[in-house]
Coordinates of C-alpha atoms in Angstrom, one line a residue:
Chain A
M19 CA -8.5 -10.2 -15.8
R20 CA -8.9 -7.2 -13.4
T21 CA -7.8 -3.9 -14.9
F22 CA -6.7 -0.8 -13.1
I23 CA -6.2 2.5 -15.0
V24 CA -4.4 5.2 -13.1
V25 CA -3.9 8.7 -14.5
G26 CA -0.6 10.4 -13.6
H27 CA -1.2 14.1 -14.4
K28 CA 2.4 15.2 -14.1
A29 CA 4.1 11.8 -14.6
T30 CA 7.1 12.1 -16.9
T31 CA 7.1 10.4 -20.3
T32 CA 10.9 10.3 -20.4
P33 CA 13.5 8.3 -18.5
D34 CA 15.2 11.5 -17.4
F35 CA 14.4 11.3 -13.7
S36 CA 16.5 10.4 -10.7
L37 CA 16.0 7.2 -8.8
E38 CA 17.4 9.1 -5.8
D39 CA 14.5 11.5 -5.8
I40 CA 11.5 9.9 -7.6
P41 CA 8.8 12.2 -6.2
G42 CA 10.8 15.4 -6.9
T43 CA 12.1 14.6 -10.4
S44 CA 9.6 12.3 -12.2
G45 CA 6.2 14.1 -11.8
R46 CA 5.3 11.8 -8.9
L47 CA 6.0 8.5 -10.6
D48 CA 6.3 7.2 -7.0
I49 CA 2.5 7.3 -6.8
L50 CA 2.3 5.0 -9.8
C51 CA 5.0 2.7 -8.4
R52 CA 2.9 2.2 -5.3
C53 CA -0.1 1.5 -7.5
I54 CA 1.9 -1.2 -9.3
N55 CA 2.8 -2.8 -5.9
A56 CA -0.8 -2.7 -4.8
A57 CA -2.1 -4.2 -8.0
F58 CA 0.3 -7.2 -8.2
V59 CA 2.2 -8.0 -5.0
I60 CA 1.0 -10.7 -2.7
S61 CA 3.0 -12.9 -0.4
H62 CA 5.3 -15.3 -2.3
G63 CA 4.1 -14.1 -5.7
I64 CA 2.6 -11.8 -8.2
R65 CA -1.1 -11.7 -9.1
H66 CA -1.6 -13.4 -12.4
D67 CA -5.0 -12.0 -13.3
V68 CA -4.3 -8.3 -13.0
R69 CA -3.3 -5.6 -15.6
I70 CA -2.6 -2.0 -14.8
L71 CA -2.5 0.9 -17.3
L72 CA -0.5 4.0 -16.2
V73 CA -1.5 7.0 -18.2
L74 CA 1.5 9.5 -18.2
C75 CA 0.4 13.1 -18.9
G76 CA 3.6 14.9 -17.9
G77 CA 5.0 15.2 -21.5
E78 CA 3.8 15.4 -25.1
P79 CA 2.7 13.1 -26.5
H80 CA 1.2 11.4 -23.5
K81 CA 2.3 7.8 -23.0
T82 CA 0.6 4.8 -21.5
V83 CA 2.6 2.0 -19.8
C84 CA 0.8 -1.4 -19.4
L85 CA 2.0 -4.0 -16.9
R86 CA 0.4 -7.5 -17.3
G87 CA 0.6 -9.9 -14.4
E88 CA 0.5 -13.1 -16.4
D89 CA 4.0 -12.4 -17.9
L90 CA 5.4 -9.9 -15.5
R91 CA 8.9 -10.7 -14.2
H92 CA 11.5 -9.0 -12.0
L93 CA 8.9 -7.0 -10.0
N94 CA 10.1 -6.3 -6.5
P95 CA 7.8 -4.6 -3.9
D96 CA 10.0 -1.5 -3.3
E97 CA 9.4 1.8 -5.1
R98 CA 12.9 2.2 -6.4
T99 CA 13.2 -1.0 -8.4
T100 CA 9.7 -0.5 -9.7
A101 CA 10.7 3.0 -10.8
A102 CA 13.8 1.5 -12.5
L103 CA 11.4 -0.8 -14.6
L104 CA 9.4 2.3 -15.6
K105 CA 12.6 4.1 -16.5
K106 CA 13.5 1.3 -18.9
A107 CA 10.0 1.3 -20.4
L108 CA 10.3 5.1 -21.0
A109 CA 13.7 4.7 -22.7
I110 CA 12.5 2.7 -25.6
V111 CA 10.9 4.4 -28.7
A112 CA 7.2 4.5 -28.3
W113 CA 4.6 4.3 -31.1
P114 CA 0.8 4.3 -31.2
E115 CA 1.1 0.4 -31.0
W116 CA 2.3 -1.4 -27.9
S117 CA 6.1 -2.2 -27.7
M118 CA 7.5 -4.5 -25.1
S119 CA 10.1 -3.1 -22.7
T120 CA 10.8 -6.0 -20.4
S121 CA 8.7 -9.1 -19.8
G122 CA 5.1 -8.1 -19.1
I123 CA 5.7 -4.3 -19.5
F124 CA 4.6 -2.5 -22.6
V125 CA 4.5 1.1 -23.7
R126 CA 2.8 3.2 -26.4
T127 CA 2.1 6.8 -27.2
G128 CA -1.4 8.0 -26.4
G129 CA -3.3 8.9 -23.2
L130 CA -6.7 8.5 -21.5
G131 CA -8.6 9.1 -24.8
E132 CA -7.0 6.1 -26.4
V133 CA -7.4 3.9 -23.3
L134 CA -11.2 4.8 -23.2
S135 CA -11.5 4.2 -27.0
D136 CA -10.1 0.7 -26.5
L137 CA -12.6 -0.1 -23.7
K138 CA -15.5 1.2 -25.9
A139 CA -14.4 -1.0 -28.8
K140 CA -14.6 -4.0 -26.5
G141 CA -18.0 -2.9 -25.0
I142 CA -16.5 -2.5 -21.5
K143 CA -17.9 0.1 -19.2
P144 CA -15.4 1.0 -16.5
A145 CA -16.0 1.9 -12.8
Y146 CA -14.5 5.3 -11.9
L147 CA -13.5 5.6 -8.2
R148 CA -14.3 9.0 -6.7
E149 CA -14.9 9.7 -3.0
D150 CA -18.4 11.1 -3.7
G151 CA -19.5 8.2 -5.9
M152 CA -22.2 5.6 -5.3
D153 CA -21.5 3.0 -2.7
V154 CA -19.7 0.2 -4.4
H155 CA -22.2 -2.3 -3.0
E156 CA -25.1 -0.5 -4.8
A157 CA -23.3 0.0 -8.1
D158 CA -24.9 -1.4 -11.3
C159 CA -21.8 -1.9 -13.3
N160 CA -19.9 -5.2 -13.7
L161 CA -17.6 -5.5 -10.8
S162 CA -16.7 -9.2 -11.2
G163 CA -13.2 -10.5 -12.0
D164 CA -13.1 -8.8 -15.4
A165 CA -14.0 -5.3 -14.1
V166 CA -12.1 -2.2 -15.1
F167 CA -11.4 0.5 -12.5
I168 CA -10.2 4.1 -13.2
L169 CA -8.4 6.1 -10.5
G170 CA -6.8 9.5 -10.4
D171 CA -3.6 10.5 -8.7
H172 CA -3.1 13.2 -6.1
L173 CA -4.5 15.8 -8.5
G174 CA -7.8 14.0 -9.1
M175 CA -9.2 14.3 -12.7
T176 CA -9.6 17.5 -14.8
P177 CA -13.1 18.5 -15.9
E178 CA -12.2 17.4 -19.4
E179 CA -11.1 13.9 -18.2
E180 CA -14.3 13.6 -16.1
T181 CA -16.3 14.3 -19.2
Q182 CA -14.4 11.7 -21.3
I183 CA -14.8 9.1 -18.5
L184 CA -18.5 9.6 -18.1
Q185 CA -19.0 9.6 -21.9
A186 CA -17.3 6.2 -21.9
G187 CA -20.2 5.0 -19.8
A188 CA -18.3 4.8 -16.5
E189 CA -20.2 4.4 -13.2
V190 CA -18.9 6.6 -10.4
I191 CA -18.3 4.6 -7.3
S192 CA -16.9 5.0 -3.8
I193 CA -15.4 2.3 -1.7
G194 CA -15.5 3.9 1.7
P195 CA -15.8 6.9 4.0
A196 CA -12.1 7.9 3.9
C197 CA -10.5 9.7 1.0
L198 CA -7.7 7.3 0.2
H199 CA -4.7 7.3 -2.1
A200 CA -5.0 5.4 -5.4
D201 CA -2.7 2.6 -4.2
H202 CA -4.8 2.0 -1.1
C203 CA -7.9 1.9 -3.2
I204 CA -6.4 -0.8 -5.4
V205 CA -5.5 -2.9 -2.3
L206 CA -9.1 -2.7 -1.3
V207 CA -10.6 -3.5 -4.7
N208 CA -8.3 -6.5 -5.0
W209 CA -9.4 -7.7 -1.6
M210 CA -13.1 -7.1 -2.4
L211 CA -12.7 -9.1 -5.6
D212 CA -10.8 -11.8 -3.7
T213 CA -13.5 -12.2 -1.1
G214 CA -16.3 -12.2 -3.6
M215 CA -17.7 -9.0 -2.0
L216 CA -18.4 -7.5 -5.4
G217 CA -19.8 -10.5 -7.2
D218 CA -18.2 -13.7 -8.3
Q219 CA -15.2 -14.6 -6.3
T220 CA -12.1 -14.9 -8.4
I221 CA -9.3 -17.3 -7.9
I222 CA -6.0 -16.0 -6.9
R223 CA -3.2 -17.4 -9.0
P224 CA 0.3 -16.2 -8.1
I225 CA 2.9 -17.0 -10.7
S226 CA 6.2 -16.5 -9.0
Chain B
M18 CA -6.2 4.9 19.1
R19 CA -5.5 2.1 16.6
T20 CA -2.2 0.4 17.1
F21 CA -0.2 -1.7 14.6
I22 CA 2.8 -3.7 15.7
V23 CA 5.1 -5.0 13.0
V24 CA 8.1 -7.2 13.6
G25 CA 11.0 -6.7 11.2
H26 CA 13.2 -9.8 11.8
K27 CA 16.2 -8.6 9.9
A28 CA 15.5 -4.8 10.2
T29 CA 18.6 -2.9 11.1
T30 CA 18.9 -1.1 14.5
T31 CA 21.6 1.3 13.2
P32 CA 21.4 4.2 10.7
D33 CA 24.2 2.6 8.7
F34 CA 22.1 1.8 5.6
S35 CA 21.9 3.3 2.2
L36 CA 18.8 5.3 1.0
E37 CA 19.9 4.3 -2.5
D38 CA 19.3 0.6 -1.7
I39 CA 17.0 0.3 1.2
P40 CA 15.9 -3.4 0.7
G41 CA 19.5 -4.5 0.2
T42 CA 21.3 -2.7 3.0
S43 CA 18.8 -2.2 5.9
G44 CA 17.4 -5.7 6.5
R45 CA 14.2 -4.8 4.6
L46 CA 13.3 -1.6 6.3
D47 CA 11.4 -0.9 3.0
I48 CA 8.7 -3.3 4.3
L49 CA 8.3 -1.2 7.5
C50 CA 8.3 2.1 5.5
R51 CA 5.4 0.7 3.5
C52 CA 3.6 -0.2 6.7
I53 CA 4.1 3.3 7.9
N54 CA 2.5 4.7 4.7
A55 CA -0.4 2.2 5.0
A56 CA -1.0 3.1 8.7
F57 CA -1.1 6.9 8.4
V58 CA -1.4 8.2 4.9
I59 CA -4.8 9.4 3.6
S60 CA -5.6 12.0 0.9
H61 CA -4.8 15.5 2.2
G62 CA -3.5 14.3 5.6
I63 CA -2.3 11.9 8.1
R64 CA -4.5 9.7 10.3
H65 CA -4.6 11.2 13.8
D66 CA -5.8 8.2 15.7
V67 CA -3.1 5.6 14.7
R68 CA 0.1 4.5 16.3
I69 CA 2.6 2.0 14.8
L70 CA 5.3 0.2 16.7
L71 CA 8.2 -1.2 14.5
V72 CA 10.1 -4.0 16.3
L73 CA 13.6 -4.1 14.8
C74 CA 15.4 -7.4 15.4
G75 CA 18.3 -7.0 13.0
G76 CA 20.8 -6.0 15.7
E77 CA 21.5 -6.4 19.4
P78 CA 19.9 -5.0 21.5
H79 CA 16.7 -5.0 19.5
K80 CA 15.0 -1.6 19.2
T81 CA 11.5 -0.4 18.8
V82 CA 10.5 2.7 16.9
C83 CA 7.1 4.2 17.6
L84 CA 5.3 6.6 15.3
R85 CA 2.2 8.4 16.7
G86 CA -0.2 10.1 14.3
E87 CA -1.4 12.8 16.6
D88 CA 2.0 14.6 16.6
L89 CA 3.7 13.1 13.5
R90 CA 5.1 15.7 11.1
H91 CA 7.1 15.6 7.8
L92 CA 5.7 12.3 6.7
N93 CA 5.6 12.0 3.0
P94 CA 4.1 8.9 1.3
D95 CA 7.3 7.7 -0.5
E96 CA 9.6 5.0 0.9
R97 CA 12.8 7.0 0.7
T98 CA 11.8 10.0 2.8
T99 CA 10.1 7.6 5.3
A100 CA 13.4 5.6 5.5
A101 CA 15.2 8.9 6.1
L102 CA 13.0 9.5 9.1
L103 CA 13.9 6.0 10.5
K104 CA 17.6 6.7 9.8
K105 CA 17.3 9.8 12.0
A106 CA 15.5 7.8 14.8
L107 CA 18.2 5.1 14.7
A108 CA 21.0 7.7 15.0
I109 CA 20.0 8.9 18.4
V110 CA 21.1 7.1 21.5
A111 CA 18.4 4.7 22.6
W112 CA 17.6 3.6 26.2
P113 CA 14.9 1.4 27.7
E114 CA 12.7 4.5 28.0
W115 CA 11.3 6.2 24.9
S116 CA 13.4 9.1 23.4
M117 CA 11.9 11.4 20.8
S118 CA 13.7 11.7 17.5
T119 CA 11.5 14.0 15.4
S120 CA 8.0 15.1 16.2
G121 CA 5.8 12.0 16.7
I122 CA 8.7 9.5 16.3
F123 CA 10.2 7.8 19.3
V124 CA 12.8 5.1 19.8
R125 CA 13.9 2.8 22.7
T126 CA 15.8 -0.4 23.2
G127 CA 13.8 -3.6 23.6
G128 CA 11.8 -5.8 21.3
L129 CA 8.7 -7.8 21.1
G130 CA 8.9 -9.0 24.7
E131 CA 8.8 -5.4 26.0
V132 CA 6.0 -4.4 23.7
L133 CA 3.9 -7.4 24.8
S134 CA 4.6 -6.6 28.5
D135 CA 3.4 -3.1 28.0
L136 CA 0.1 -4.4 26.5
K137 CA -0.3 -6.9 29.4
A138 CA 0.2 -4.1 31.9
K139 CA -2.6 -2.2 30.3
G140 CA -4.9 -5.3 30.1
I141 CA -4.9 -5.2 26.3
K142 CA -5.2 -8.4 24.3
P143 CA -4.0 -8.0 20.8
A144 CA -5.2 -9.5 17.5
Y145 CA -2.5 -11.4 15.7
L146 CA -2.9 -11.5 11.9
R147 CA -2.0 -14.8 10.3
E148 CA -3.4 -16.3 7.1
D149 CA -4.8 -19.4 8.8
G150 CA -6.4 -17.4 11.7
M151 CA -10.1 -17.2 12.5
D152 CA -12.1 -15.0 10.1
V153 CA -12.0 -11.5 11.4
H154 CA -15.8 -11.3 11.5
E155 CA -16.0 -14.1 13.9
A156 CA -13.3 -13.1 16.2
D157 CA -14.0 -12.5 19.9
C158 CA -11.3 -9.9 20.7
N159 CA -11.9 -6.2 20.8
L160 CA -11.6 -4.9 17.2
S161 CA -13.0 -1.4 17.8
G162 CA -11.1 1.8 17.4
D163 CA -8.7 0.9 20.2
A164 CA -7.6 -2.4 18.9
V165 CA -4.0 -3.6 18.7
F166 CA -2.9 -5.6 15.6
I167 CA 0.3 -7.6 15.4
L168 CA 1.8 -8.4 12.0
G169 CA 4.9 -10.2 10.8
D170 CA 7.2 -9.2 7.9
H171 CA 8.1 -11.4 5.0
L172 CA 9.6 -14.0 7.4
G173 CA 6.5 -14.5 9.4
M174 CA 7.0 -15.1 13.2
T175 CA 9.5 -17.5 14.8
P176 CA 8.0 -20.3 17.0
E177 CA 9.3 -18.4 20.1
E178 CA 7.6 -15.2 19.0
E179 CA 4.4 -17.1 18.3
T180 CA 4.5 -18.5 21.8
Q181 CA 5.1 -15.1 23.3
I182 CA 2.2 -13.6 21.3
L183 CA -0.2 -16.3 22.3
Q184 CA 0.8 -16.1 25.9
A185 CA -0.1 -12.4 25.7
G186 CA -3.6 -13.6 25.1
A187 CA -3.7 -12.7 21.3
E188 CA -6.4 -14.0 19.1
V189 CA -5.2 -15.2 15.8
I190 CA -7.3 -13.7 13.0
S191 CA -7.3 -13.7 9.2
I192 CA -8.7 -10.9 7.0
G193 CA -9.2 -12.7 3.7
P194 CA -8.3 -15.5 1.4
A195 CA -5.1 -14.1 -0.1
C196 CA -1.8 -14.1 1.7
L197 CA -1.0 -10.5 1.8
H198 CA 2.0 -8.3 2.7
A199 CA 1.8 -6.5 6.1
D200 CA 1.2 -3.1 4.6
H201 CA -1.7 -4.3 2.5
C202 CA -3.2 -5.9 5.7
I203 CA -2.9 -2.5 7.5
V204 CA -4.7 -0.7 4.6
L205 CA -7.5 -3.3 4.9
V206 CA -7.7 -3.1 8.7
N207 CA -7.9 0.7 8.6
W208 CA -10.7 0.5 6.1
M209 CA -12.6 -2.1 8.1
L210 CA -12.4 0.2 11.2
D211 CA -13.3 3.2 9.1
T212 CA -16.4 1.5 7.8
G213 CA -17.5 0.1 11.1
M214 CA -17.2 -3.5 9.7
L215 CA -15.4 -4.6 12.9
G216 CA -17.5 -2.9 15.5
D217 CA -17.9 0.8 16.4
Q218 CA -17.2 3.1 13.5
T219 CA -14.3 5.4 14.3
I220 CA -14.1 8.9 13.1
I221 CA -11.3 9.8 10.7
R222 CA -9.4 12.8 11.9
P223 CA -6.6 13.9 9.5
I224 CA -4.3 16.4 11.1
S225 CA -2.2 17.9 8.2

């Protein structure tokens, strides 16, 4: 299972945003919608072996939304219908434990700290994508099919978040010469894993 | 200048679609909006050295919209504002010659046949991306910074279009094991050209 973690620094934690102006009213949930598309969507299906965690920091308490490919349904490739799924997830009452919104979509309170604690408890060291990181081909961390990748949004990471991420044992990696948006990085990482460029080739299993 | 050509088989040739339901009312212009994002958007800017031609076959006569990175303005990464730019372009009167809509966006009547004729007149042989094509690393065609890539939408190409494309001297190439959407393919091709994987490395010149 590939895991992508994306931090939305201004991303709303409530459903009170307009589907007619997602960038302007939701704290840039549009960025996270594009990351969802990049993580899951392939021709004629959805990637089965992918999970994405969206850390929403635009309200207190922070919330995390998890989408899991193996039981994800109703995902269309366009931003608006994806944003509508997130709106539903943000409308249910969130607790520190995961609650299911729609099939394959879960929400809880808690932000990056909780996500990193979960990884630590499982002994997983993530890869943190940053433009000045080590070339991905020279990285030491596990970049096989079960790798975990952390990405920032348009605001990058705060110094405090960087410290948390590095204390979690993350390796800082770069995947190319251009400074790309998070969703484009996810497309590239998926492709690198598909082709076996980063280690064991993983099998693509679309489910719908 | 990298060129991407994307054929939208049902894509509307008129501005009479709703920004509140782009997939349902425009003949899937949302797919072409995501291709525009993939072609141009990088962090803190727009790719200068890219051009995309969108062939709209959802009305008669067909129309082609061209976006040119070197003078493109007002491009945001979200689908809705990109669709609004296309709506403007489709609202102006189109002729067989290019007319400018907004800075860097041009429109004309004519479809794939005209686009391929233009390439032939310039002696350019395109690369046609298809999942069963030759591995991109083994392809013979020019895949340097001035390459031209043809991609289909969710409907692929018709047999007539395939014939036209092959008669234009296109090489059929594949960029990986997964069958991906056109926008994800464009992200990958941009990255391959950025890294020099396909030949000469090209310089990334964001303009805004």
